[in-house]
PDB file of C-alpha atoms and ligand atoms in Angstrom:
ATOM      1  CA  UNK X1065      -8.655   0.807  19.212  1.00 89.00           C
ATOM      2  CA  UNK X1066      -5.689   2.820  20.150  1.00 97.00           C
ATOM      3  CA  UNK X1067      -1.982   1.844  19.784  1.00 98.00           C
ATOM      4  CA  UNK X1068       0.662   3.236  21.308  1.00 98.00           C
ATOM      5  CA  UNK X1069       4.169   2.695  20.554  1.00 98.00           C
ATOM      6  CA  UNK X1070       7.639   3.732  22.416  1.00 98.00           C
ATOM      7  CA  UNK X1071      10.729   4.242  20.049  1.00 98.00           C
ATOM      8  CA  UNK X1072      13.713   3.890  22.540  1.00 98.00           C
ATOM      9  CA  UNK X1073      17.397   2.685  23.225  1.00 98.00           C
ATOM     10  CA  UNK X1074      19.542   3.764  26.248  1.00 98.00           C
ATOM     11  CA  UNK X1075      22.363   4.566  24.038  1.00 98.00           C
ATOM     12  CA  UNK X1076      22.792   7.988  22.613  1.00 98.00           C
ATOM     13  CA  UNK X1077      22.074   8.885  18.548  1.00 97.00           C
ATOM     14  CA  UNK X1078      20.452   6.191  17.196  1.00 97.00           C
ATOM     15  CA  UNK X1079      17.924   7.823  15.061  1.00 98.00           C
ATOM     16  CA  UNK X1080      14.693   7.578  17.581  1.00 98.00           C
ATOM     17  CA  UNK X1081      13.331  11.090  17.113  1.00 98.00           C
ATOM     18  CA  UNK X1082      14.060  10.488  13.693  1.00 98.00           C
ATOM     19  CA  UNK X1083      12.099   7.799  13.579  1.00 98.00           C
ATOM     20  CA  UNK X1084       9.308   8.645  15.756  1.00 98.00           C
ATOM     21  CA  UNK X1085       9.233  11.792  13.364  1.00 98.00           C
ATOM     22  CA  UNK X1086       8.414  10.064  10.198  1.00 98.00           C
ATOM     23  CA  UNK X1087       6.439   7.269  11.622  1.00 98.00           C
ATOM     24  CA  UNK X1088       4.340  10.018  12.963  1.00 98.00           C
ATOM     25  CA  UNK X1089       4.389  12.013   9.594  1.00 98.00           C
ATOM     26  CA  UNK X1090       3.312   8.904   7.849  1.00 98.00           C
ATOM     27  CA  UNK X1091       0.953   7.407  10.210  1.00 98.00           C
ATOM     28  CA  UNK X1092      -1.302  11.016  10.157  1.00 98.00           C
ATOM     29  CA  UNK X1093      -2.147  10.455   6.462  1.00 98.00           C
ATOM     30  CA  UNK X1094      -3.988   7.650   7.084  1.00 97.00           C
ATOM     31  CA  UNK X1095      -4.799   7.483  10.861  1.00 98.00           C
ATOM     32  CA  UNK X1096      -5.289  10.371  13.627  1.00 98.00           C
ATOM     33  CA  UNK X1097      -2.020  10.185  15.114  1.00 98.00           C
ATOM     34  CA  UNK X1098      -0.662  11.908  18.661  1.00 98.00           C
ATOM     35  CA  UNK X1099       3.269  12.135  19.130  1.00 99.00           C
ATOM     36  CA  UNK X1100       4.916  12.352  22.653  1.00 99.00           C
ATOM     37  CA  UNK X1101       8.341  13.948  23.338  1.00 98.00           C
ATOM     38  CA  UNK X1102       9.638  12.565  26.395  1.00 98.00           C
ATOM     39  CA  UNK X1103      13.058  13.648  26.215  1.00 98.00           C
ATOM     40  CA  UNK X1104      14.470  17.173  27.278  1.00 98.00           C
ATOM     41  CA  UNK X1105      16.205  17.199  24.075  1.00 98.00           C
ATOM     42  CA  UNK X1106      13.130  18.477  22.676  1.00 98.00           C
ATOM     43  CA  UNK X1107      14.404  17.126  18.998  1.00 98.00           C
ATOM     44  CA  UNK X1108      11.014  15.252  18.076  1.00 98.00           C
ATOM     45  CA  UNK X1109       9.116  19.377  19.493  1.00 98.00           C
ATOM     46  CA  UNK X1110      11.260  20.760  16.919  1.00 98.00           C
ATOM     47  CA  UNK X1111      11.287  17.657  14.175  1.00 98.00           C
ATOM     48  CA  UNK X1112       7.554  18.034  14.037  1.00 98.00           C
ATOM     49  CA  UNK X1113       6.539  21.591  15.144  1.00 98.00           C
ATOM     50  CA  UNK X1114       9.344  23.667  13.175  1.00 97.00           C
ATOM     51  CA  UNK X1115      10.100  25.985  16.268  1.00 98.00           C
ATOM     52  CA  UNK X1116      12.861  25.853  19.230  1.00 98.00           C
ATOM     53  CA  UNK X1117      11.728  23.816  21.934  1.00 98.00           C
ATOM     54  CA  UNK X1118      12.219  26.962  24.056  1.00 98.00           C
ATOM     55  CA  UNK X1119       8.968  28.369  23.025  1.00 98.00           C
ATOM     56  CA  UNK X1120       7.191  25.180  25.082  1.00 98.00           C
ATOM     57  CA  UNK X1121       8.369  26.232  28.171  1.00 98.00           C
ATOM     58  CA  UNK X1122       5.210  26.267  30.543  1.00 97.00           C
ATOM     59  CA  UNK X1123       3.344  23.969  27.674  1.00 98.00           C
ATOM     60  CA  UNK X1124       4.478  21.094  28.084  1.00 98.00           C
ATOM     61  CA  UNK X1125       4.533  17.287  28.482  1.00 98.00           C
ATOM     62  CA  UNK X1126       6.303  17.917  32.005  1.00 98.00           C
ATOM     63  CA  UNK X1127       3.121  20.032  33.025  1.00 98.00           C
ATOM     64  CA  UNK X1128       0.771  17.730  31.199  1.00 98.00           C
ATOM     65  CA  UNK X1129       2.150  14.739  33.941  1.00 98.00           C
ATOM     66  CA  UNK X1130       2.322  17.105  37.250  1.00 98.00           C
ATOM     67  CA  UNK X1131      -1.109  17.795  36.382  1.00 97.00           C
ATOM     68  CA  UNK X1132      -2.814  14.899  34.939  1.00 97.00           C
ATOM     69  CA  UNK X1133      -4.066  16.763  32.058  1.00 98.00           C
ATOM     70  CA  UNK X1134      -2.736  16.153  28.247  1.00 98.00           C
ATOM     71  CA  UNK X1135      -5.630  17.758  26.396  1.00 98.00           C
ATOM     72  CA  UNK X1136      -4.708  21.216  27.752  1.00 98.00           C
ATOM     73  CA  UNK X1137      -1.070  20.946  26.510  1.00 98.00           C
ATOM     74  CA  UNK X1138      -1.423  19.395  23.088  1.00 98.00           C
ATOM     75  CA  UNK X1139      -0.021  21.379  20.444  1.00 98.00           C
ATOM     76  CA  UNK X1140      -1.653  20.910  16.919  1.00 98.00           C
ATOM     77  CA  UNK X1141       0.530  20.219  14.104  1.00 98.00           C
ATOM     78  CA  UNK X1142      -2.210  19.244  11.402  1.00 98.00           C
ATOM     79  CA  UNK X1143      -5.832  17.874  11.739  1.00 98.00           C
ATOM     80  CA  UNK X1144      -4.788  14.557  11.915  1.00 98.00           C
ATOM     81  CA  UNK X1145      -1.430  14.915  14.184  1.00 98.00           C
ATOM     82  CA  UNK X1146      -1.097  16.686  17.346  1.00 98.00           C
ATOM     83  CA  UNK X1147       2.035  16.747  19.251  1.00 98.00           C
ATOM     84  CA  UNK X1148       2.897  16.605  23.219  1.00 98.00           C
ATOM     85  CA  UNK X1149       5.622  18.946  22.879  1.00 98.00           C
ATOM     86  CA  UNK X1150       9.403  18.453  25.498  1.00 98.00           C
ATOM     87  CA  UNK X1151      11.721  21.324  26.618  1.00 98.00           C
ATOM     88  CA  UNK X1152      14.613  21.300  28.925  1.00 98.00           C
ATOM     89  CA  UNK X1153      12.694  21.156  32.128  1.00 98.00           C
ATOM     90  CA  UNK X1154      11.919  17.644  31.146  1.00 98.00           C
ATOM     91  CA  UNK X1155      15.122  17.122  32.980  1.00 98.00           C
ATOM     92  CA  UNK X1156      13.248  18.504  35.856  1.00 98.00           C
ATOM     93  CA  UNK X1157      10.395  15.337  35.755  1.00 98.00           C
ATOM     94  CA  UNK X1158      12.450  12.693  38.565  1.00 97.00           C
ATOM     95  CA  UNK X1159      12.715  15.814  41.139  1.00 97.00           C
ATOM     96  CA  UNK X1160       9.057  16.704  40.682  1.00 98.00           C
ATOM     97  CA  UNK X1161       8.241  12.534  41.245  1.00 97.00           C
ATOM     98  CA  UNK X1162      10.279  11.920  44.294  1.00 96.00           C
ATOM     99  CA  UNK X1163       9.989  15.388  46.569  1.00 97.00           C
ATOM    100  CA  UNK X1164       6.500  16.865  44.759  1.00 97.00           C
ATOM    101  CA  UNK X1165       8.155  20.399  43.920  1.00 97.00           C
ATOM    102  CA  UNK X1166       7.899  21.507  40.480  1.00 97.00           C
ATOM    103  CA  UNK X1167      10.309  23.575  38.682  1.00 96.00           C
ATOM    104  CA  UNK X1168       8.507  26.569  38.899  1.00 94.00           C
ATOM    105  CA  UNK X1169       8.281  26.203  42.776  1.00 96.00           C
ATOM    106  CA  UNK X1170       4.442  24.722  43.380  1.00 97.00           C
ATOM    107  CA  UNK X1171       3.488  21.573  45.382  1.00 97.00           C
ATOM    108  CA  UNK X1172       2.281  18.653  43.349  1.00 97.00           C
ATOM    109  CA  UNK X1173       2.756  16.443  45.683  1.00 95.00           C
ATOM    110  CA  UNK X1174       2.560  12.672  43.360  1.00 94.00           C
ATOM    111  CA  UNK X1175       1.106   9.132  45.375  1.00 91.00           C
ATOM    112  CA  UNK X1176       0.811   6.777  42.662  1.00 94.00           C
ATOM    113  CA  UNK X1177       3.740   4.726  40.924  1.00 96.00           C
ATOM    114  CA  UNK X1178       6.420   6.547  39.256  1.00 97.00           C
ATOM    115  CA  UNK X1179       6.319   4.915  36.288  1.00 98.00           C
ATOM    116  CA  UNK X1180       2.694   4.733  35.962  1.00 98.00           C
ATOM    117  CA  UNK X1181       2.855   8.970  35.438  1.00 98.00           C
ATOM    118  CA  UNK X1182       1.791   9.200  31.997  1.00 98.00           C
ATOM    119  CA  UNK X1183       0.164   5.596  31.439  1.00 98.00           C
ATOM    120  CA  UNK X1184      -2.713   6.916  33.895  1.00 98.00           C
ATOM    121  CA  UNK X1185      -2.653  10.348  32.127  1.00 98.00           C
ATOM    122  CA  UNK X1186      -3.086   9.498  28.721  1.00 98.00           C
ATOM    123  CA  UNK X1187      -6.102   6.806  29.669  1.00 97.00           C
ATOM    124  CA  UNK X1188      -8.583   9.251  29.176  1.00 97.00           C
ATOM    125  CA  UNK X1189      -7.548  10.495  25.691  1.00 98.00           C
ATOM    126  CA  UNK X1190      -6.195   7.132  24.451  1.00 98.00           C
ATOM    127  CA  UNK X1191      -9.304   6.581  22.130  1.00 97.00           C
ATOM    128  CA  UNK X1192      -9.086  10.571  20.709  1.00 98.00           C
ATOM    129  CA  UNK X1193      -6.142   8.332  18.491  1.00 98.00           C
ATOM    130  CA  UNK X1194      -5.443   5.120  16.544  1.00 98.00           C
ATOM    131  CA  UNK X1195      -2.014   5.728  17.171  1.00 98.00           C
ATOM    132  CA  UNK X1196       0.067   7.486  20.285  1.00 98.00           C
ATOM    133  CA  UNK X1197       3.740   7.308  19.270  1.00 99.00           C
ATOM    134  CA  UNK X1198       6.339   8.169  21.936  1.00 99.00           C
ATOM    135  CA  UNK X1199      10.316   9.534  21.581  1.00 98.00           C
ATOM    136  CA  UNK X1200      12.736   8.313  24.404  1.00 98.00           C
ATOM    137  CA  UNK X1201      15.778   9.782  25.912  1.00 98.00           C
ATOM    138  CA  UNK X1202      19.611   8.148  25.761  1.00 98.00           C
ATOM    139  CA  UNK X1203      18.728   6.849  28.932  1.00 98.00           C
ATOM    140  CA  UNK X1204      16.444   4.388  31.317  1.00 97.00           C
ATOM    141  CA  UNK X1205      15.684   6.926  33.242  1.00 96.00           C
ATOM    142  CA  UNK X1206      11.677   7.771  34.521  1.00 97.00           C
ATOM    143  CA  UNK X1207      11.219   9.376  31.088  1.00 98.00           C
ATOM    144  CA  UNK X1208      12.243   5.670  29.277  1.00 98.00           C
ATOM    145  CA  UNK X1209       9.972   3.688  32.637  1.00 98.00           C
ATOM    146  CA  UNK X1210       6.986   5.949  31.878  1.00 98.00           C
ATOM    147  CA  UNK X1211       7.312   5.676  28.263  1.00 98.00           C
ATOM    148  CA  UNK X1212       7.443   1.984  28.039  1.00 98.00           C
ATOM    149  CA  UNK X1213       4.554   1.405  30.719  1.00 98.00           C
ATOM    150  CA  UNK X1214       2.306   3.106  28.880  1.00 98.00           C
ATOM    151  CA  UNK X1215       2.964   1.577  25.409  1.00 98.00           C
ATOM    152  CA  UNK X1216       1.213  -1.726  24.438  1.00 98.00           C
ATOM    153  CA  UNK X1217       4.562  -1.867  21.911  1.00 98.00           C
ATOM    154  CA  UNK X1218       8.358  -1.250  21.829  1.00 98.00           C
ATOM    155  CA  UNK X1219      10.346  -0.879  18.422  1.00 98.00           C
ATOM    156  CA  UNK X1220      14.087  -1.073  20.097  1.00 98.00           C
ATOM    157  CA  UNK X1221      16.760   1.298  18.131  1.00 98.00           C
ATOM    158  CA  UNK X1222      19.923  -0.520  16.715  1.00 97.00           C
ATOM    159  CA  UNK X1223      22.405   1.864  15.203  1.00 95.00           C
ATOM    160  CA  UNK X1224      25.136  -1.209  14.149  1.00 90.00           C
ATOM    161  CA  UNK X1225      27.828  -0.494  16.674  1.00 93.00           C
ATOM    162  CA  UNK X1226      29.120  -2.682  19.488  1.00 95.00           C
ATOM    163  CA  UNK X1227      27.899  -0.254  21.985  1.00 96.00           C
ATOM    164  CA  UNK X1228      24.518   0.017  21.044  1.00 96.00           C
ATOM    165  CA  UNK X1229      24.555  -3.940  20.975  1.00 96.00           C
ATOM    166  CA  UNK X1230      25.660  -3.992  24.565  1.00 97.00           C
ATOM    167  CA  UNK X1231      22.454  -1.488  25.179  1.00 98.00           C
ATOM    168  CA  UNK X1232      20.011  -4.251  23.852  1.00 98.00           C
ATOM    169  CA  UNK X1233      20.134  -6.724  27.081  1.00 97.00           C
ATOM    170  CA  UNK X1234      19.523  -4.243  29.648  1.00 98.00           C
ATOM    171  CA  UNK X1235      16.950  -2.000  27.182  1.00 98.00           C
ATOM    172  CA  UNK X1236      14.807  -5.490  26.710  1.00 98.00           C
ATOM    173  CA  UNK X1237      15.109  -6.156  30.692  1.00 98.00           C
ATOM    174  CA  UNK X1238      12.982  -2.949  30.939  1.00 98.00           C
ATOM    175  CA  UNK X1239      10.810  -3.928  28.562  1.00 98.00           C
ATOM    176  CA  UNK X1240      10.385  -7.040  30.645  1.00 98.00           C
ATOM    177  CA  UNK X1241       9.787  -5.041  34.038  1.00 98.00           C
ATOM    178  CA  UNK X1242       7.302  -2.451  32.202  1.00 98.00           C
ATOM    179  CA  UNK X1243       5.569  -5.156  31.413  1.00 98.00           C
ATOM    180  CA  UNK X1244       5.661  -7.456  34.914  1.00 97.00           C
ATOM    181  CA  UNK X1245       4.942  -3.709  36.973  1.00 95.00           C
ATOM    182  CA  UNK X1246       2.772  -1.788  34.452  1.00 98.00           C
ATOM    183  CA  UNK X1247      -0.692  -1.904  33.736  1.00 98.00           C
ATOM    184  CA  UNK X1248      -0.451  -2.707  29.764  1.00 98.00           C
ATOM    185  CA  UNK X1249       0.946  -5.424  27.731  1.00 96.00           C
ATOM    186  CA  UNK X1250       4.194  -3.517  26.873  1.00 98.00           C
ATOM    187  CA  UNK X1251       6.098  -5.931  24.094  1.00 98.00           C
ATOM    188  CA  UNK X1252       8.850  -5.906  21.702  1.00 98.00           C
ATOM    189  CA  UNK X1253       7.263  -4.993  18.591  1.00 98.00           C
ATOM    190  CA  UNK X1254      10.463  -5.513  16.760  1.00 98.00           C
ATOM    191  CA  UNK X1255      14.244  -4.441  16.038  1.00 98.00           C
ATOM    192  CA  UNK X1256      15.079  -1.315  13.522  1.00 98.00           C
ATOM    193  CA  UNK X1257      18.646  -1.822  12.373  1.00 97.00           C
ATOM    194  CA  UNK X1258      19.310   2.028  11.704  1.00 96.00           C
ATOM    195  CA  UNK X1259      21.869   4.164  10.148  1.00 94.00           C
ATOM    196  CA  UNK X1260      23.926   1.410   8.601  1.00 93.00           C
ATOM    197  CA  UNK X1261      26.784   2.776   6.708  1.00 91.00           C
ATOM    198  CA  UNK X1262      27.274   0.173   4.246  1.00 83.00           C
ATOM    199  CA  UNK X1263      31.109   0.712   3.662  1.00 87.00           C
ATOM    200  CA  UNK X1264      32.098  -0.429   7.102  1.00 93.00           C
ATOM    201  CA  UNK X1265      32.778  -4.203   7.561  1.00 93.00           C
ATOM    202  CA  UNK X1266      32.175  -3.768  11.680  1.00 92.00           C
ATOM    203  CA  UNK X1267      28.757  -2.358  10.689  1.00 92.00           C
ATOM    204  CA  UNK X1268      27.666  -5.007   8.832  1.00 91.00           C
ATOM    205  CA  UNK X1269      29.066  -7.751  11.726  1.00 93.00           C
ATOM    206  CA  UNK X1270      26.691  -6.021  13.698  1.00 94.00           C
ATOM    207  CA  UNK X1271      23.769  -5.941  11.629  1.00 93.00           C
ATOM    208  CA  UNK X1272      24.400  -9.915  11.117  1.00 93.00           C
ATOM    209  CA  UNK X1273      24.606 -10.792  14.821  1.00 95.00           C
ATOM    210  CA  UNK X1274      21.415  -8.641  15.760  1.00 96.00           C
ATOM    211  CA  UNK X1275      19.958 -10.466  13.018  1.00 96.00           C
ATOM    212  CA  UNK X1276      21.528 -14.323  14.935  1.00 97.00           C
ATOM    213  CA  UNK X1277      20.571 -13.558  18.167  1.00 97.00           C
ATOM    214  CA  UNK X1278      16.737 -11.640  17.740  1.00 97.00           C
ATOM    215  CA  UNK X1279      15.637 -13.647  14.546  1.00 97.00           C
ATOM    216  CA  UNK X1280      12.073 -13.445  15.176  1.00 97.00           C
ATOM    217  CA  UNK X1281      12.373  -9.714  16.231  1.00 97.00           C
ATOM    218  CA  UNK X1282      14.089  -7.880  13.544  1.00 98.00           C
ATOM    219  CA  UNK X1283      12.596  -5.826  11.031  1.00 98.00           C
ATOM    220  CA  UNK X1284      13.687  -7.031   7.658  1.00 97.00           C
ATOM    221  CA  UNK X1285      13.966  -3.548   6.887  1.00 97.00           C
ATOM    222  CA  UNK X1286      17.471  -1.390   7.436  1.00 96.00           C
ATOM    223  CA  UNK X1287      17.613   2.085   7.556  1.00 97.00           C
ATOM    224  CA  UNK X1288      21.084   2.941   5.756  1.00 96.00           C
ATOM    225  CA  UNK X1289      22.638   6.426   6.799  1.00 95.00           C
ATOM    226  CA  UNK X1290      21.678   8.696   4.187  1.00 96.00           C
ATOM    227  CA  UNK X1291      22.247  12.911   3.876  1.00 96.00           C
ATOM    228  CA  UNK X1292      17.906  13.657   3.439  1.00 97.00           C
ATOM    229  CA  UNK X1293      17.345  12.022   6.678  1.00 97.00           C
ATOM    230  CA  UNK X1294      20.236  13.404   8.173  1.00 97.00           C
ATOM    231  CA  UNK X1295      19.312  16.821   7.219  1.00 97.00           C
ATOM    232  CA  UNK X1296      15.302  16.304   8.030  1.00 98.00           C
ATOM    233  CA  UNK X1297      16.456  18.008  11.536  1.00 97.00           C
ATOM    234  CA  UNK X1298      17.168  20.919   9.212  1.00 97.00           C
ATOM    235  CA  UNK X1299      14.002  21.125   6.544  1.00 97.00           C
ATOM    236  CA  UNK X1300      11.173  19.519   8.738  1.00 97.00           C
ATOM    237  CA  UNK X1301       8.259  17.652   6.626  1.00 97.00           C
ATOM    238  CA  UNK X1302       7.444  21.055   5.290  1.00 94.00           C
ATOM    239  CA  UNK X1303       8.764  22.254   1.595  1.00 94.00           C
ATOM    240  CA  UNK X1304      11.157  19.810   2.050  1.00 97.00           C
ATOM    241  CA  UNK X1305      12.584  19.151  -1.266  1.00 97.00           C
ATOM    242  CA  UNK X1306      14.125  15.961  -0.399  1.00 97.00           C
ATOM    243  CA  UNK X1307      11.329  14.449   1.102  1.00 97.00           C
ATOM    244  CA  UNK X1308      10.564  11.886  -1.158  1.00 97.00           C
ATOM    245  CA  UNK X1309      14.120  10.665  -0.491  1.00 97.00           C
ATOM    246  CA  UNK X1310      13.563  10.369   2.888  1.00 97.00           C
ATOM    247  CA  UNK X1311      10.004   8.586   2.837  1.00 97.00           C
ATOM    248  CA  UNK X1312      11.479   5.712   0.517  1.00 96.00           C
ATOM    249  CA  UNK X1313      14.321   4.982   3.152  1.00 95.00           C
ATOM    250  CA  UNK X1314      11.326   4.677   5.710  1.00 97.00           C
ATOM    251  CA  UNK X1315       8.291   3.315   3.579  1.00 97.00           C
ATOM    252  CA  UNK X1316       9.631  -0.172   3.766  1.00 98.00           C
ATOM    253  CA  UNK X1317       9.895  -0.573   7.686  1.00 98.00           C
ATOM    254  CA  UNK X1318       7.128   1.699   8.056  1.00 98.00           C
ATOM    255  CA  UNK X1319       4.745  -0.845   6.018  1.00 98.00           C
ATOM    256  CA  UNK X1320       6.537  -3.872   8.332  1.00 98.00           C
ATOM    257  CA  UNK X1321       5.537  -2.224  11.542  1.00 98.00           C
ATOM    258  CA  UNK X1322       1.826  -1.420  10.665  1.00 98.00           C
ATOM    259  CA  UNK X1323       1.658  -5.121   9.459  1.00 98.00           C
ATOM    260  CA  UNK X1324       3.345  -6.834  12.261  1.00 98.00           C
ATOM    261  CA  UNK X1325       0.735  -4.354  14.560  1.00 97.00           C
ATOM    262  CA  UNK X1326      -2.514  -5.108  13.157  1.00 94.00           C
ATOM    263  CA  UNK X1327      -1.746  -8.683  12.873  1.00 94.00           C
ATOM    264  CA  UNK X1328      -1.191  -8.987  16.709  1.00 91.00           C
TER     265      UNK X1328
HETATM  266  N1  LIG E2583      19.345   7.329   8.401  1.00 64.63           N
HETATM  267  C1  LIG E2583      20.059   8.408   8.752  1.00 64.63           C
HETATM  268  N2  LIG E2583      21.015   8.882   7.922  1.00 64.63           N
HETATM  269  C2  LIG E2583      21.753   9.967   8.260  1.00 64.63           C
HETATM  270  N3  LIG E2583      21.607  10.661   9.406  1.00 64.63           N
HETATM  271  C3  LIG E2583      20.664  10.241  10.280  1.00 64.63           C
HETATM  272  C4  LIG E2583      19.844   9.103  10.005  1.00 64.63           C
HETATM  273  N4  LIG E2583      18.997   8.933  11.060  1.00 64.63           N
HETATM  274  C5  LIG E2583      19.275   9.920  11.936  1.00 64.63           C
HETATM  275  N5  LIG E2583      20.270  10.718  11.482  1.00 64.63           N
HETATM  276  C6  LIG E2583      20.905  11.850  12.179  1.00 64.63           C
HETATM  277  O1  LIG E2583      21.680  11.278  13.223  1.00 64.63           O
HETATM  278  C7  LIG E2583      21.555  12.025  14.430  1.00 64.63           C
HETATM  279  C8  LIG E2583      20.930  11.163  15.521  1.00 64.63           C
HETATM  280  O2  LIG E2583      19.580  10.855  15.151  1.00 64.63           O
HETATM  281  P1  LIG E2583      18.396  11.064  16.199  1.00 64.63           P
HETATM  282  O3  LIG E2583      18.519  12.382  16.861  1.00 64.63           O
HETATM  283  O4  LIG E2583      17.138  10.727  15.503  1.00 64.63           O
HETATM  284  O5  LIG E2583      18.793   9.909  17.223  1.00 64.63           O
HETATM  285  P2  LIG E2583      18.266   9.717  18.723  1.00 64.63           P
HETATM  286  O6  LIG E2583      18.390   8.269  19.025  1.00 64.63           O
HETATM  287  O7  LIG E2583      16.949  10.345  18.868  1.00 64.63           O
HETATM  288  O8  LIG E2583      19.338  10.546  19.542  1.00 64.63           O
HETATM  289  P3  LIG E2583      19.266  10.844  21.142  1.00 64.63           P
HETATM  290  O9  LIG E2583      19.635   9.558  21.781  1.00 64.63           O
HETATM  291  O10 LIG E2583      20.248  11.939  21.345  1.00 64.63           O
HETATM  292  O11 LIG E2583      17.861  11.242  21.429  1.00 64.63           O
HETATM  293  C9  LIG E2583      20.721  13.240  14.067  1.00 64.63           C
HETATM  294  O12 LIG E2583      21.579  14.300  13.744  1.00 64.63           O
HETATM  295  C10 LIG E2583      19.921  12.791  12.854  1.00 64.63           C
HETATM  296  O13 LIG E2583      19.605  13.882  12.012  1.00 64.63           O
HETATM  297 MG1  LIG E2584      16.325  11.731  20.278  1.00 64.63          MG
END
């Protein structure tokens, strides 16, 4: 059966394409694994494919949803991971919903629920994978809405700052509605305290009241800011000298999520 999983906070940097990165790289030794960018950003395309996210224009995940057709815009990154990749004319996705007008000029016109877009799209490949794994934009914008109604689970991004803790009410109130006006289950899977610098005393306030309020949703697991997965954006998963480094500061969480998923 086919899981698929959203990685996603509104607020900005807090190590989602990061994350979707290595669960992807980690999931694919064991599993066939696809990876969706859904943010213009394009930093998962890159993370994953090891070119700009400039060389996607036209090949897309924003032409896969105008069209209703994934398989044609899947770019292979090994035999067991292939990647939906993003570009900048991701940013281009709400204007294309609301008036039917692509970027490039054509008619599309789109019926159906916004936020159903890529739920209804990736139906008829879910079962080509065991696991669909999706990267979110700073933002609950269509991107986040589609994202979340197509994901039977939601790991929610906590970078231990007082602004990313405000982020968590409204971010689960999406979950909530994805849920109520989507087609799948759409849950909190769990919490991912992330780059925790363990010198600061506000840092580790944070990580404790996450921990108070969400007690049966946080991952035992916390991802402490560290320079190899800092500088992943840089080396990729290939010849990456420090890749072991960054693998341990994953494995443990990585281990917690597959556990907490197959025992749902
Ligand atoms: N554990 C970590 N230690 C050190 N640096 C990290 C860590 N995790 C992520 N980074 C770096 O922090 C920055 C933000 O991470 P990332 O881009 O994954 O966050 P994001 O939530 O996807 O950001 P955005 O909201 O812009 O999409 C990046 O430069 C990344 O390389
Ligand atoms: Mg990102």
């Amino acid at each position: 059966m086919s899981i698929t999983i959203t990685m996603g906070i509104q607020k900005g940097g807090c190590g989602k394409s990061t994350t979707t990165g290595i669960l992807a790289h980690l999931l694919s030794k064991d599993y066939k694994v696809l990876a969706i960018d859904l943010d213009s950003q394009g930093n998962l395309t890159e993370l994953l494919s090891g070119q700009v996210s400039n060389d996607f224009v036209g090949n897309s995940v924003l032409e896969a949803m105008e069209y209703h057709d994934i398989p044609s815009y899947l770019h292979t990154i090994s035999d067991t991971l292939d990647l939906l990749p993003a570009n900048n004319f991701l940013a281009t996705f709400a204007r294309w919903l609301y008036t039917g007008k692509t970027y490039q000029g054509e008619r599309i016109p789109y019926k159906g629920s916004p936020s159903l877009v890529l739920d209804k799209a990736l139906n008829p490949i879910r079962e080509n994978y065991d696991f669909i794994l999706i990267d979110t934009p700073p933002s609950l914008s269509e991107q986040t809405t589609n994202a979340l109604c197509a994901s039977d689970y939601v790991v929610v991004m906590y970078e231990c700052s007082n602004w990313c803790y405000s982020a968590i009410p409204n971010f689960l109130d999406s979950v909530g509605g994805a849920k109520e006006n989507g087609e799948r289950s759409t849950e909190v899977i769990g919490i991912l305290r992330t780059m925790n610098d363990v010198r600061r005393t506000d840092a580790k306030a944070f990580n404790e009241l996450i921990e108070e309020d969400y007690p049966d949703l946080i991952f035992k697991t916390i991802i402490t800011r560290k320079a190899p997965v800092g500088r992943l954006s840089l080396y990729g998963f290939q010849d990456n000298k420090e890749l072991n480094q960054v693998i341990s500061q994953y494995y443990a969480f990585y281990k917690e999520l597959l556990n907490r998923v197959q025992n749902r």
